[in-house]
Tab-separated table of C-alpha atoms and ligand atoms in Angstrom:
chain	number	residue	atom	x	y	z
A	1	MET	CA	-0.135	0.233	-0.136
A	2	TRP	CA	3.108	2.241	0.644
A	3	GLY	CA	4.792	1.859	-2.622
A	4	CYS	CA	8.240	2.505	-2.855
A	5	PRO	CA	8.777	6.136	-1.887
A	6	THR	CA	12.116	7.797	-2.886
A	7	PRO	CA	14.739	7.503	-0.097
A	8	PHE	CA	14.761	11.577	0.894
A	9	LEU	CA	10.974	10.822	1.857
A	10	SER	CA	11.247	7.593	3.327
A	11	ARG	CA	11.996	8.240	6.700
A	12	GLN	CA	9.113	10.525	7.247
A	13	LEU	CA	6.740	7.981	5.589
A	14	GLN	CA	8.041	5.274	8.135
A	15	ASP	CA	7.207	7.504	10.902
A	16	LEU	CA	3.408	8.123	9.837
A	17	ARG	CA	3.126	4.467	8.937
A	18	THR	CA	4.468	3.553	12.334
A	19	ALA	CA	2.186	5.810	14.111
A	20	ILE	CA	-1.071	4.802	12.131
A	21	GLU	CA	-0.070	0.877	13.062
A	22	GLU	CA	-0.064	2.002	16.440
A	23	LEU	CA	-3.555	3.077	16.193
A	24	ALA	CA	-4.555	-0.116	14.409
A	25	ASP	CA	-3.763	-1.858	17.387
A	26	GLY	CA	-6.575	-3.847	19.178
A	27	LEU	CA	-9.192	-3.102	16.605
A	28	GLU	CA	-11.448	-6.012	15.653
A	29	VAL	CA	-10.888	-6.276	11.866
A	30	LEU	CA	-13.786	-9.100	10.135
A	31	ASP	CA	-13.740	-9.962	7.000
A	32	ARG	CA	-16.792	-10.092	5.507
A	33	SER	CA	-16.296	-9.357	1.728
A	34	ASN	CA	-18.124	-12.771	0.867
A	35	LEU	CA	-21.400	-11.320	2.031
A	36	LEU	CA	-20.638	-7.391	1.753
A	37	GLY	CA	-18.603	-7.004	-1.337
A	38	ALA	CA	-21.494	-6.797	-3.625
A	39	LEU	CA	-24.276	-4.437	-0.984
A	40	VAL	CA	-21.559	-1.951	-0.730
A	41	GLY	CA	-21.395	-0.603	-4.280
A	42	SER	CA	-24.537	0.767	-6.463
A	43	LEU	CA	-25.144	-1.965	-9.320
A	44	ASP	CA	-28.612	-3.023	-7.631
A	45	LEU	CA	-29.620	0.699	-7.828
A	46	ARG	CA	-29.736	0.106	-11.907
A	47	THR	CA	-32.107	-2.495	-11.521
A	48	LEU	CA	-34.133	-2.411	-8.519
A	49	PRO	CA	-37.511	-1.406	-9.176
A	50	VAL	CA	-38.210	2.116	-7.770
A	51	HIS	CA	-34.754	2.199	-6.722
A	52	ARG	CA	-33.706	2.497	-10.721
A	53	TRP	CA	-35.566	5.682	-11.069
A	54	TYR	CA	-32.709	7.766	-10.955
A	55	TYR	CA	-29.393	6.115	-11.122
A	56	TYR	CA	-27.307	7.386	-8.161
A	57	LYS	CA	-23.646	5.724	-8.371
A	58	GLU	CA	-22.750	7.169	-5.027
A	59	GLY	CA	-25.688	4.804	-3.509
A	60	PHE	CA	-25.283	1.201	-1.926
A	61	SER	CA	-27.756	-1.463	-2.484
A	62	PRO	CA	-30.887	-1.590	-1.233
A	63	HIS	CA	-30.248	-4.945	0.018
A	64	LEU	CA	-27.601	-3.755	2.152
A	65	PRO	CA	-29.708	-2.015	5.042
A	66	ARG	CA	-31.614	-4.701	5.477
A	67	LEU	CA	-28.937	-6.996	6.434
A	68	LEU	CA	-27.504	-4.660	8.563
A	69	LEU	CA	-30.553	-4.065	10.319
A	70	ASP	CA	-31.165	-7.854	10.557
A	71	GLU	CA	-27.455	-8.397	12.127
A	72	LEU	CA	-27.444	-4.987	14.241
A	73	GLY	CA	-30.775	-4.463	15.254
A	74	ALA	CA	-33.026	-1.090	15.686
A	75	GLY	CA	-32.874	-1.128	19.251
A	76	ALA	CA	-35.803	-0.176	21.341
A	77	SER	CA	-37.116	2.540	20.015
A	78	ARG	CA	-36.639	0.641	16.490
A	79	VAL	CA	-35.848	3.887	14.555
A	80	VAL	CA	-33.561	3.591	12.015
A	81	LEU	CA	-31.632	7.361	10.844
A	82	ASP	CA	-29.336	7.805	7.483
A	83	PRO	CA	-28.024	11.187	8.164
A	84	PHE	CA	-26.760	10.796	4.694
A	85	ALA	CA	-29.614	9.622	2.893
A	86	GLY	CA	-28.666	10.550	-0.715
A	87	VAL	CA	-31.578	9.309	-3.012
A	88	GLY	CA	-33.517	7.460	-0.183
A	89	THR	CA	-31.966	4.158	-0.485
A	90	THR	CA	-32.181	3.333	3.330
A	91	LEU	CA	-35.459	4.526	3.916
A	92	LEU	CA	-37.354	3.022	0.280
A	93	ALA	CA	-35.587	-0.566	1.513
A	94	LEU	CA	-37.103	-0.375	4.649
A	95	GLN	CA	-40.393	1.283	4.569
A	96	THR	CA	-42.210	-1.782	4.820
A	97	HIS	CA	-39.806	-3.814	7.117
A	98	PRO	CA	-41.772	-5.210	9.979
A	99	GLY	CA	-38.415	-4.798	12.355
A	100	VAL	CA	-38.556	-0.811	12.324
A	101	SER	CA	-41.629	2.123	13.440
A	102	ALA	CA	-39.636	4.968	11.658
A	103	VAL	CA	-36.769	5.374	9.103
A	104	LEU	CA	-35.348	8.953	9.341
A	105	GLY	CA	-32.951	10.371	6.923
A	106	ALA	CA	-30.772	13.726	6.271
A	107	GLU	CA	-29.653	15.079	2.989
A	108	HIS	CA	-27.688	18.369	1.869
A	109	SER	CA	-28.553	18.209	-1.289
A	110	PRO	CA	-31.690	19.635	-2.650
A	111	PHE	CA	-31.564	17.089	-5.966
A	112	ALA	CA	-30.972	13.919	-3.793
A	113	HIS	CA	-33.713	14.988	-1.383
A	114	PHE	CA	-36.032	15.483	-4.213
A	115	VAL	CA	-35.147	12.007	-5.301
A	116	ALA	CA	-35.694	10.476	-2.325
A	117	MET	CA	-38.873	12.042	-1.418
A	118	THR	CA	-40.422	11.670	-4.685
A	119	LYS	CA	-39.616	7.883	-4.915
A	120	LEU	CA	-41.070	7.434	-1.246
A	121	GLY	CA	-44.224	9.829	-2.144
A	122	SER	CA	-44.755	7.689	-5.153
A	123	LEU	CA	-46.365	4.961	-3.349
A	124	GLY	CA	-49.917	5.106	-4.030
A	125	LEU	CA	-49.977	6.602	-7.264
A	126	ASP	CA	-51.834	4.899	-10.324
A	127	PRO	CA	-49.829	3.382	-12.771
A	128	ARG	CA	-52.561	3.377	-15.621
A	129	VAL	CA	-53.153	7.287	-14.507
A	130	LEU	CA	-49.576	7.988	-15.239
A	131	ARG	CA	-49.274	6.081	-18.345
A	132	HIS	CA	-52.014	8.210	-19.311
A	133	HIS	CA	-50.244	11.667	-18.512
A	134	ALA	CA	-47.282	10.152	-19.937
A	135	ASP	CA	-48.621	10.345	-23.469
A	136	ARG	CA	-50.599	13.254	-22.974
A	137	LEU	CA	-47.380	15.538	-21.516
A	138	VAL	CA	-45.218	13.843	-23.931
A	139	GLN	CA	-46.894	15.982	-26.950
A	140	TYR	CA	-46.080	19.318	-25.010
A	141	ARG	CA	-45.386	22.070	-27.687
A	142	THR	CA	-42.507	24.254	-26.708
A	143	ASP	CA	-43.075	28.128	-26.670
A	144	PHE	CA	-39.351	29.256	-27.467
A	145	ARG	CA	-40.734	33.010	-26.335
A	146	HIS	CA	-41.448	32.119	-22.852
A	147	VAL	CA	-38.908	28.935	-22.129
A	148	SER	CA	-36.283	30.404	-20.055
A	149	VAL	CA	-32.914	29.333	-20.119
A	150	PRO	CA	-31.144	28.254	-16.668
A	151	SER	CA	-28.039	30.798	-16.019
A	152	LEU	CA	-25.874	28.015	-15.490
A	153	SER	CA	-23.062	28.284	-18.365
A	154	SER	CA	-23.647	24.394	-19.453
A	155	PHE	CA	-27.022	24.995	-20.931
A	156	ALA	CA	-25.411	27.955	-23.111
A	157	ASN	CA	-22.707	25.425	-24.161
A	158	GLU	CA	-23.202	23.376	-27.628
A	159	LYS	CA	-20.986	20.961	-26.542
A	160	ILE	CA	-23.282	19.803	-23.929
A	161	PHE	CA	-26.781	20.753	-25.666
A	162	ASP	CA	-27.967	21.276	-29.200
A	163	ARG	CA	-30.604	23.807	-29.341
A	164	ARG	CA	-33.252	21.133	-29.808
A	165	SER	CA	-32.185	18.979	-26.724
A	166	LEU	CA	-32.336	21.868	-24.324
A	167	TYR	CA	-35.617	23.542	-25.675
A	168	ASP	CA	-37.133	19.976	-25.636
A	169	LEU	CA	-36.092	19.564	-22.301
A	170	LEU	CA	-36.972	22.961	-21.303
A	171	GLY	CA	-40.511	22.757	-22.773
A	172	ALA	CA	-41.214	19.133	-20.909
A	173	LYS	CA	-40.354	20.879	-17.693
A	174	ASP	CA	-42.286	23.657	-18.556
A	175	ALA	CA	-45.220	21.449	-19.474
A	176	ILE	CA	-44.810	19.448	-16.346
A	177	THR	CA	-44.680	22.050	-13.704
A	178	SER	CA	-47.527	24.193	-15.164
A	179	ASP	CA	-49.963	21.182	-15.902
A	180	PRO	CA	-53.063	22.000	-14.174
A	181	ILE	CA	-54.329	18.253	-14.049
A	182	LEU	CA	-51.793	16.630	-11.956
A	183	ASN	CA	-51.465	16.670	-8.354
A	184	GLU	CA	-47.969	17.381	-6.823
A	185	ARG	CA	-46.807	13.842	-6.034
A	186	GLU	CA	-47.381	13.169	-10.019
A	187	ARG	CA	-45.606	16.254	-10.834
A	188	ALA	CA	-42.614	15.126	-8.870
A	189	PHE	CA	-43.099	11.623	-10.591
A	190	PHE	CA	-42.319	13.191	-14.080
A	191	LEU	CA	-39.569	15.716	-13.242
A	192	LEU	CA	-37.746	13.131	-11.846
A	193	GLY	CA	-38.125	11.091	-14.837
A	194	LEU	CA	-37.053	14.427	-16.438
A	195	ALA	CA	-33.764	14.378	-14.379
A	196	ALA	CA	-33.165	10.840	-15.194
A	197	ILE	CA	-32.811	11.228	-19.049
A	198	VAL	CA	-30.785	14.454	-18.973
A	199	GLU	CA	-27.126	12.859	-18.994
A	200	ASP	CA	-27.938	10.547	-21.671
A	201	VAL	CA	-29.292	13.698	-23.874
A	202	SER	CA	-26.545	15.865	-23.574
A	203	GLY	CA	-22.775	15.592	-24.572
A	204	ALA	CA	-21.387	15.723	-20.688
A	205	MET	CA	-20.753	12.647	-18.636
A	206	LYS	CA	-20.473	12.418	-14.872
A	207	ASP	CA	-16.847	11.366	-14.654
A	208	GLY	CA	-15.224	10.426	-11.094
A	209	ARG	CA	-15.268	13.722	-9.700
A	210	ALA	CA	-16.613	16.045	-12.474
A	211	LEU	CA	-19.187	16.576	-15.417
A	212	ARG	CA	-17.338	16.588	-18.036
A	213	ILE	CA	-17.416	17.031	-22.288
A	214	ARG	CA	-18.069	13.790	-23.214
A	215	ASN	CA	-16.050	14.357	-26.458
A	216	GLY	CA	-16.879	10.887	-28.240
A	217	ARG	CA	-16.032	8.730	-25.123
A	218	ARG	CA	-18.571	5.669	-24.259
A	219	ARG	CA	-20.976	6.457	-21.823
A	220	ARG	CA	-23.027	3.933	-20.354
A	221	PRO	CA	-27.061	5.093	-20.411
A	222	ASN	CA	-28.672	5.604	-17.454
A	223	ALA	CA	-32.683	6.082	-18.831
A	224	LEU	CA	-35.104	3.073	-18.678
A	225	THR	CA	-36.888	1.472	-21.407
A	226	PRO	CA	-40.030	-0.165	-20.441
A	227	THR	CA	-40.758	-4.029	-21.552
A	228	ALA	CA	-43.933	-2.904	-23.379
A	229	GLY	CA	-44.475	-0.140	-25.551
A	230	ALA	CA	-41.123	1.116	-26.074
A	231	SER	CA	-40.684	3.734	-28.699
A	232	ALA	CA	-37.074	3.362	-30.633
A	233	GLY	CA	-35.195	6.617	-31.025
A	234	THR	CA	-32.724	8.798	-28.590
A	235	ASP	CA	-34.089	12.294	-28.649
A	236	VAL	CA	-35.797	13.759	-25.614
A	237	ARG	CA	-39.190	12.954	-26.320
A	238	THR	CA	-38.888	9.385	-26.618
A	239	LEU	CA	-36.356	8.738	-23.839
A	240	LEU	CA	-38.772	10.580	-21.519
A	241	ARG	CA	-41.916	8.681	-22.297
A	242	ASN	CA	-39.914	5.374	-22.553
A	243	GLN	CA	-38.519	6.336	-18.761
A	244	TRP	CA	-41.830	7.242	-17.697
A	245	LEU	CA	-43.581	4.076	-18.891
A	246	ALA	CA	-40.515	2.063	-17.237
A	247	MET	CA	-41.164	3.839	-14.157
A	248	ALA	CA	-44.793	2.879	-13.927
A	249	GLU	CA	-44.561	-0.578	-14.910
A	250	ASP	CA	-42.554	-0.829	-11.452
A	251	PHE	CA	-45.492	-0.046	-9.201
A	252	ALA	CA	-46.526	-4.126	-10.229
A	253	SER	CA	-43.667	-5.383	-8.249
A	254	TRP	CA	-43.268	-2.435	-5.549
A	255	THR	CA	-46.683	-2.161	-4.174
A	256	ALA	CA	-47.279	-5.852	-3.932
A	257	GLY	CA	-45.410	-5.957	-0.306
A	258	CYS	CA	-46.675	-2.913	0.868
A	259	ASP	CA	-49.772	-3.508	2.039
A	260	GLY	CA	-49.165	-3.798	5.818
A	261	HIS	CA	-47.105	-2.994	8.106
A	262	ARG	CA	-45.597	1.194	6.984
A	263	PRO	CA	-42.776	2.830	9.200
A	264	LYS	CA	-43.122	6.562	9.235
A	265	THR	CA	-40.547	7.793	6.725
A	266	THR	CA	-39.157	10.995	5.892
A	267	VAL	CA	-35.662	12.764	4.914
A	268	ALA	CA	-35.173	16.118	6.222
A	269	ARG	CA	-33.167	18.756	3.473
A	270	GLY	CA	-29.828	19.500	6.028
A	271	ASP	CA	-26.442	18.775	7.475
A	272	ALA	CA	-25.354	15.605	9.122
A	273	ARG	CA	-23.098	17.758	11.223
A	274	ASN	CA	-25.811	19.178	12.910
A	275	LEU	CA	-28.408	16.261	13.629
A	276	LEU	CA	-30.455	17.862	16.625
A	277	ASN	CA	-31.695	21.250	14.765
A	278	LEU	CA	-33.090	19.402	11.350
A	279	ALA	CA	-36.756	19.996	11.049
A	280	GLY	CA	-39.562	17.353	10.184
A	281	HIS	CA	-42.156	18.233	7.286
A	282	ASP	CA	-44.266	19.368	10.282
A	283	GLY	CA	-41.379	21.864	11.146
A	284	ARG	CA	-41.041	19.998	14.234
A	285	PRO	CA	-37.155	18.734	15.454
A	286	LEU	CA	-36.967	15.391	13.464
A	287	LEU	CA	-34.584	13.831	16.154
A	288	ASP	CA	-34.368	13.774	19.584
A	289	LYS	CA	-31.276	12.608	21.993
A	290	SER	CA	-31.276	8.980	22.513
A	291	SER	CA	-34.070	8.505	19.935
A	292	VAL	CA	-32.225	6.538	17.492
A	293	GLY	CA	-31.538	2.694	17.389
A	294	LEU	CA	-29.342	2.334	14.470
A	295	ALA	CA	-27.760	4.704	12.350
A	296	LEU	CA	-26.636	3.430	8.985
A	297	PHE	CA	-24.896	5.293	6.453
A	298	SER	CA	-22.189	6.225	3.865
A	299	PRO	CA	-20.795	9.647	3.795
A	300	PRO	CA	-19.121	10.943	0.971
A	301	TYR	CA	-15.923	9.557	0.519
A	302	LEU	CA	-12.407	11.431	0.629
A	303	ASN	CA	-12.198	11.340	-2.983
A	304	CYS	CA	-12.387	14.974	-4.149
A	305	VAL	CA	-16.023	14.450	-5.574
A	306	ASP	CA	-18.234	17.751	-5.357
A	307	TYR	CA	-21.373	16.318	-5.538
A	308	THR	CA	-23.119	19.802	-5.937
A	309	GLU	CA	-20.830	19.971	-8.878
A	310	VAL	CA	-21.759	16.602	-10.525
A	311	TYR	CA	-25.366	16.919	-10.042
A	312	LYS	CA	-25.454	20.364	-11.608
A	313	LEU	CA	-27.516	19.845	-14.501
A	314	GLU	CA	-29.873	18.300	-12.877
A	315	LEU	CA	-30.097	21.213	-10.163
A	316	TRP	CA	-30.719	23.796	-12.612
A	317	LEU	CA	-32.654	21.962	-14.824
A	318	LEU	CA	-35.247	21.360	-12.535
A	319	GLY	CA	-35.299	24.997	-10.948
A	320	LEU	CA	-33.896	23.839	-7.198
A	321	VAL	CA	-31.063	26.220	-7.884
A	322	GLU	CA	-32.007	29.364	-9.594
A	323	SER	CA	-28.615	31.696	-8.950
A	324	HIS	CA	-24.705	31.242	-8.897
A	325	GLU	CA	-25.127	32.372	-5.199
A	326	GLU	CA	-27.391	29.994	-4.203
A	327	PHE	CA	-25.389	27.359	-6.029
A	328	ARG	CA	-22.132	28.669	-4.067
A	329	THR	CA	-24.153	28.539	-0.734
A	330	LEU	CA	-25.148	24.986	-1.740
A	331	ARG	CA	-21.050	23.971	-2.119
A	332	GLN	CA	-20.086	25.486	0.570
A	333	GLY	CA	-22.774	23.524	2.973
A	334	THR	CA	-21.450	20.006	1.957
A	335	LEU	CA	-19.090	17.798	4.022
A	336	ARG	CA	-15.715	18.866	3.309
A	337	SER	CA	-14.698	16.108	1.123
A	338	HIS	CA	-13.397	18.145	-2.088
A	339	PRO	CA	-11.004	20.771	-2.245
A	340	SER	CA	-12.710	22.670	-5.154
A	341	ILE	CA	-13.967	25.486	-3.406
A	342	THR	CA	-12.694	27.684	-0.182
A	343	PHE	CA	-15.088	26.549	2.676
A	344	PRO	CA	-15.815	29.133	5.418
A	345	ASP	CA	-14.075	28.931	8.306
A	346	ARG	CA	-14.903	26.004	10.500
A	347	ARG	CA	-12.952	24.865	13.746
A	348	ARG	CA	-12.185	21.361	14.877
A	349	THR	CA	-14.786	21.140	18.036
A	350	PHE	CA	-12.351	18.490	19.616
A	351	ASP	CA	-9.692	20.647	21.878
A	352	GLY	CA	-7.827	18.023	23.769
A	353	ARG	CA	-4.942	15.718	22.160
A	354	ALA	CA	-5.657	12.355	20.610
A	355	LEU	CA	-3.533	10.277	18.744
A	356	VAL	CA	-6.039	10.114	15.909
A	357	PHE	CA	-6.160	13.925	15.621
A	358	ASP	CA	-2.181	13.835	15.610
A	359	ILE	CA	-2.045	11.123	13.005
A	360	VAL	CA	-4.397	13.233	11.014
A	361	ASP	CA	-2.889	16.345	11.189
A	362	SER	CA	0.329	14.444	10.266
A	363	LEU	CA	-1.115	13.164	7.112
A	364	SER	CA	-2.622	16.487	6.031
A	365	GLU	CA	0.670	18.312	6.941
A	366	PHE	CA	2.602	15.783	4.806
A	367	LEU	CA	0.561	16.051	1.786
A	368	GLU	CA	0.059	19.745	2.177
A	369	ALA	CA	3.682	19.850	1.689
A	370	HIS	CA	4.392	17.557	-0.935
A	371	LEU	CA	1.283	17.028	-3.396
A	372	SER	CA	1.181	19.463	-6.628
A	373	ARG	CA	-2.591	20.547	-4.906
A	374	PRO	CA	-2.011	21.654	-1.337
A	375	PRO	CA	-5.312	22.229	-0.950
A	376	VAL	CA	-6.218	18.322	-1.402
A	377	GLY	CA	-3.774	18.112	2.296
A	378	ARG	CA	-6.323	20.478	4.072
A	379	MET	CA	-9.044	18.920	2.775
A	380	VAL	CA	-7.824	15.784	4.504
A	381	ALA	CA	-7.870	17.403	7.941
A	382	HIS	CA	-11.308	19.101	7.231
A	383	TYR	CA	-12.682	15.787	6.246
A	384	PHE	CA	-12.013	14.163	9.238
A	385	ASP	CA	-13.122	17.544	11.600
A	386	ASP	CA	-16.380	17.052	9.955
A	387	MET	CA	-16.680	13.360	10.498
A	388	TYR	CA	-15.840	13.781	13.953
A	389	GLU	CA	-18.824	16.237	14.285
A	390	VAL	CA	-20.828	13.724	12.895
A	391	PHE	CA	-20.270	11.143	15.428
A	392	VAL	CA	-20.794	13.578	18.054
A	393	GLN	CA	-24.210	14.421	16.866
A	394	LEU	CA	-25.140	10.525	16.082
A	395	ALA	CA	-23.535	9.878	20.298
A	396	ARG	CA	-26.320	12.258	20.984
A	397	VAL	CA	-28.957	10.933	18.920
A	398	VAL	CA	-28.299	7.215	19.220
A	399	GLU	CA	-29.934	5.500	22.470
A	400	PRO	CA	-27.884	3.442	24.725
A	401	GLY	CA	-27.040	0.304	23.229
A	402	GLY	CA	-27.760	1.363	19.571
A	403	ARG	CA	-25.616	1.094	17.232
A	404	ILE	CA	-23.867	2.806	13.857
A	405	ALA	CA	-22.801	1.438	10.972
A	406	CYS	CA	-20.764	3.577	7.995
A	407	VAL	CA	-19.766	2.221	5.140
A	408	VAL	CA	-16.903	4.171	3.442
A	409	ALA	CA	-13.389	3.326	1.453
A	410	ASN	CA	-9.861	4.121	1.895
A	411	SER	CA	-8.034	6.380	-0.146
A	412	THR	CA	-4.624	6.871	-1.709
A	413	PHE	CA	-2.661	9.867	-2.607
A	414	SER	CA	0.500	10.205	-4.769
A	415	ARG	CA	2.998	11.801	-6.587
A	416	ARG	CA	4.513	11.251	-9.847
A	417	ALA	CA	7.754	12.944	-11.321
A	418	ASP	CA	8.988	12.618	-15.055
A	419	HIS	CA	12.111	10.215	-15.210
A	420	GLN	CA	13.398	9.340	-18.545
A	421	ALA	CA	10.671	9.649	-20.702
A	422	SER	CA	8.317	8.306	-18.434
A	423	GLN	CA	6.220	8.686	-14.907
A	424	MET	CA	7.485	7.546	-11.815
A	425	GLU	CA	5.819	7.390	-8.728
A	426	VAL	CA	7.717	9.357	-5.722
A	427	TRP	CA	5.685	8.254	-2.970
A	428	ARG	CA	2.219	7.213	-2.034
A	429	VAL	CA	0.279	7.648	1.094
A	430	PRO	CA	-2.851	5.375	2.022
A	431	ILE	CA	-5.594	7.076	3.832
A	432	LEU	CA	-6.963	4.522	6.217
A	433	THR	CA	-10.244	6.067	6.422
A	434	ASP	CA	-11.868	3.209	7.713
A	435	LEU	CA	-9.177	3.120	10.785
A	436	LEU	CA	-9.309	6.744	11.496
A	437	LEU	CA	-13.136	7.300	11.560
A	438	ALA	CA	-13.188	3.977	13.545
A	439	ARG	CA	-11.041	5.886	16.544
A	440	LEU	CA	-12.921	9.361	15.624
A	441	ALA	CA	-15.923	7.042	16.381
A	442	GLU	CA	-14.466	6.295	19.468
A	443	LEU	CA	-13.237	9.619	20.617
A	444	ALA	CA	-17.016	10.494	20.413
A	445	GLY	CA	-18.082	8.100	22.853
A	446	PHE	CA	-18.823	4.889	21.110
A	447	ASP	CA	-17.408	1.556	21.753
A	448	GLU	CA	-17.922	-2.307	20.932
A	449	ILE	CA	-15.676	-0.994	17.587
A	450	GLN	CA	-15.342	-3.355	14.270
A	451	LEU	CA	-14.339	-3.039	11.068
A	452	TRP	CA	-15.840	-5.213	8.879
A	453	THR	CA	-13.793	-5.497	5.134
A	454	ALA	CA	-16.511	-5.586	2.130
A	455	ARG	CA	-14.210	-5.277	-0.908
A	456	GLN	CA	-10.892	-4.234	-2.372
A	457	LEU	CA	-11.263	-1.350	-5.208
A	458	ARG	CA	-8.505	-0.313	-7.719
A	459	PRO	CA	-7.409	3.394	-6.993
A	460	ARG	CA	-6.983	5.430	-10.448
A	461	ASN	CA	-4.160	7.309	-9.425
A	462	ILE	CA	-1.979	4.351	-8.649
A	463	THR	CA	-0.319	1.863	-10.939
A	464	ASP	CA	-1.161	-1.002	-8.580
A	465	GLY	CA	-2.325	-1.282	-5.134
A	466	THR	CA	-5.964	-1.395	-3.801
A	467	ALA	CA	-8.005	0.750	-1.122
A	468	ARG	CA	-10.382	-0.895	1.098
A	469	GLU	CA	-14.207	-0.593	1.574
A	470	SER	CA	-15.500	-1.298	4.684
A	471	ILE	CA	-18.360	-0.959	7.352
A	472	VAL	CA	-17.191	0.562	10.573
A	473	VAL	CA	-19.758	-0.547	13.255
A	474	ALA	CA	-19.822	0.399	16.898
A	475	ARG	CA	-22.484	0.580	19.488
A	476	LYS	CA	-23.525	3.764	22.438
A	477	PRO	CA	-22.402	2.223	25.389
A	478	GLN	CA	-25.495	1.428	28.105
A	479	GLN	CA	-25.304	4.036	31.103
B	1	SAM	C1	-22.113	8.179	-0.204
B	1	SAM	S1	-23.657	9.146	-1.054
B	1	SAM	C2	-24.771	8.543	0.325
B	1	SAM	C3	-25.693	7.614	-0.697
B	1	SAM	C4	-26.840	6.773	-0.189
B	1	SAM	N1	-26.273	5.514	0.452
B	1	SAM	C5	-27.842	6.430	-0.985
B	1	SAM	O1	-27.643	5.380	-1.171
B	1	SAM	O2	-28.339	7.369	-1.802
B	1	SAM	C6	-23.331	10.484	0.219
B	1	SAM	C7	-24.487	11.939	0.364
B	1	SAM	O3	-24.105	12.465	1.303
B	1	SAM	C8	-24.558	13.849	1.124
B	1	SAM	N2	-24.063	14.915	1.943
B	1	SAM	C9	-22.537	15.843	1.559
B	1	SAM	N3	-22.544	16.858	2.668
B	1	SAM	C10	-23.640	16.829	3.525
B	1	SAM	C11	-23.790	16.872	4.604
B	1	SAM	N4	-23.012	17.986	5.222
B	1	SAM	N5	-24.816	16.645	5.554
B	1	SAM	C12	-25.362	15.754	4.767
B	1	SAM	N6	-25.458	15.176	3.948
B	1	SAM	C13	-24.337	15.633	2.915
B	1	SAM	C14	-24.465	14.419	-0.502
B	1	SAM	O4	-25.182	14.706	-0.954
B	1	SAM	C15	-24.752	12.407	-0.852
B	1	SAM	O5	-25.827	12.456	-1.202
C-alpha cells in the first residue's frame, strides 16, 4: 500500500506508517467480503424497482440496509436513521420492514433529497393514470418565447446541449410544472423522469469527480426502457416517454409488499453535522436525544467528489438552484470531502489531544507540503474534523445500546515525477479512512468498534495496489 518512496521521504513516511499501525492496534477487523462485497456498491440501483428511477452512482445496494438491520437490530426505539440519505436507498429499502417503527434521513443536496422524497411519495400513485398522463405530457409544445434558460453556462454550451435538445428539455419541464391536472406527487414523478434522462441527451458525462464534456467517449445510458410499449429513438421526447413508462411498470412489483406495516419515513434537508437541529416536514425537530436505535449510512468518501458540481445539470434544470449565489452556498454547505472551493472557516470541535487527530494532522501536513495541489492536504484534515462532528451528533441521537454502521472506502494519494521519458511514482500515502473513522467514533463516545471489510477497490491514481471499502460498526455504551 505504501509503494516505494524515494529515499528522501522514506523516513518521514515510515514514521507515519508506524503511528498508523499503533492506531490500528487492538481493533477488531472481520473479513465479511463474501456477504458485503456486492452490497456496498451501487449496481443494484440500476435494476431494482423504484430505486432504478434515478441512478445514483454514490449509493449502496438496497439489500444492505436490510442486512445491517437484521444483524444489528434497531434498538428499543426501532428507529433507523440515515444521516447521508442520498436518494433515499435506506428509507425505501426499509419502508415496509416489520422490525422498524420509523426510518428517518438527512440529506444536504436538494436534488438527492427531491429524488428520495419523490420515490417515497409515489407509493399509492396509479400506474394507469401515470401512463395516461405520460402520453398526454409528451405531446407538449415548446413556446420558445417563454422558455427561460437556466443561467448555468452548461446550458449555453453547444458541446453539451444542441438547441433542439435544450428547448425540448426546457419545454418538457415547463409542461410538467404548469400542467393543471397533475397533483403534486404526480408532478414530482414526471420531473424525476425528466432528471433521469438529462445526462443521456447531453454531450456531458459524470466522470469520477466532475461533469465533463464527453468528446466521443462511451457513456453507459441511464434512461430506462419499458418492457412493453417502448419507442425507438434517442431524442428527448422518446427517451422521456420510455423512462416514464418504465417507471410506471415498477408499481406492479413494488406495491405488492406494501399492504401491511408502514413505518414513518421522512428525509429532512440539512446537515449531518447538525442532526439535532433538523426539522421534519411538520416543522418539528426530526430527532430527539437518544431516539435512534440504528444509524446506518455512507458519508461522502475522501475522493474529491463535489456532489453539487456533478449533479448541477439536474439541480438547475429542475429549478432547485436558480442563481450562482445559491449554487455557491450549496457547495459550501457540503461535507468537506473535496478541495474545489474555499469553505467558510470551521474550527475543529475536539480541543484535547488524541493520537487519531495527531495522525490526521501529520497526514494533512505531509500532503499539503508534497502534493502538487496543496488544498488536497488541507481537505484531509477538514474531512476528519467534519466526520468527528457527525459522530458527536450521532452519539447524542443514538440510544444507549444502539448501533452505528458507516460504509466508507479508503483513499490513496500519490505524487509522480518525470523520469526517463515516463512518469515514476515518487511517494504514495494510503489514507485508512475506515481506521481513522473508527477511532474518531471511539473518541466521540462509541465502543465495541469493529471493521467489517467488504471489498478491495482499485484506485485510479496509482498503478498497482488496492484500497479497502468497509463498514465501521460501533455501539453507544449502555449508561
Ligand atoms: C455516499 S452518498 C450517500 C448515498 C446513499 N447511501 C444512497 O444510497 O443514496 C453521500 C451523500 O451525502 C450528501 N452530503 C454531503 N454533505 C452532506 C452534509 N453535510 N450533510 C448531509 N448530507 C451530505 C451528498 O449529497 C450525498 O448524497
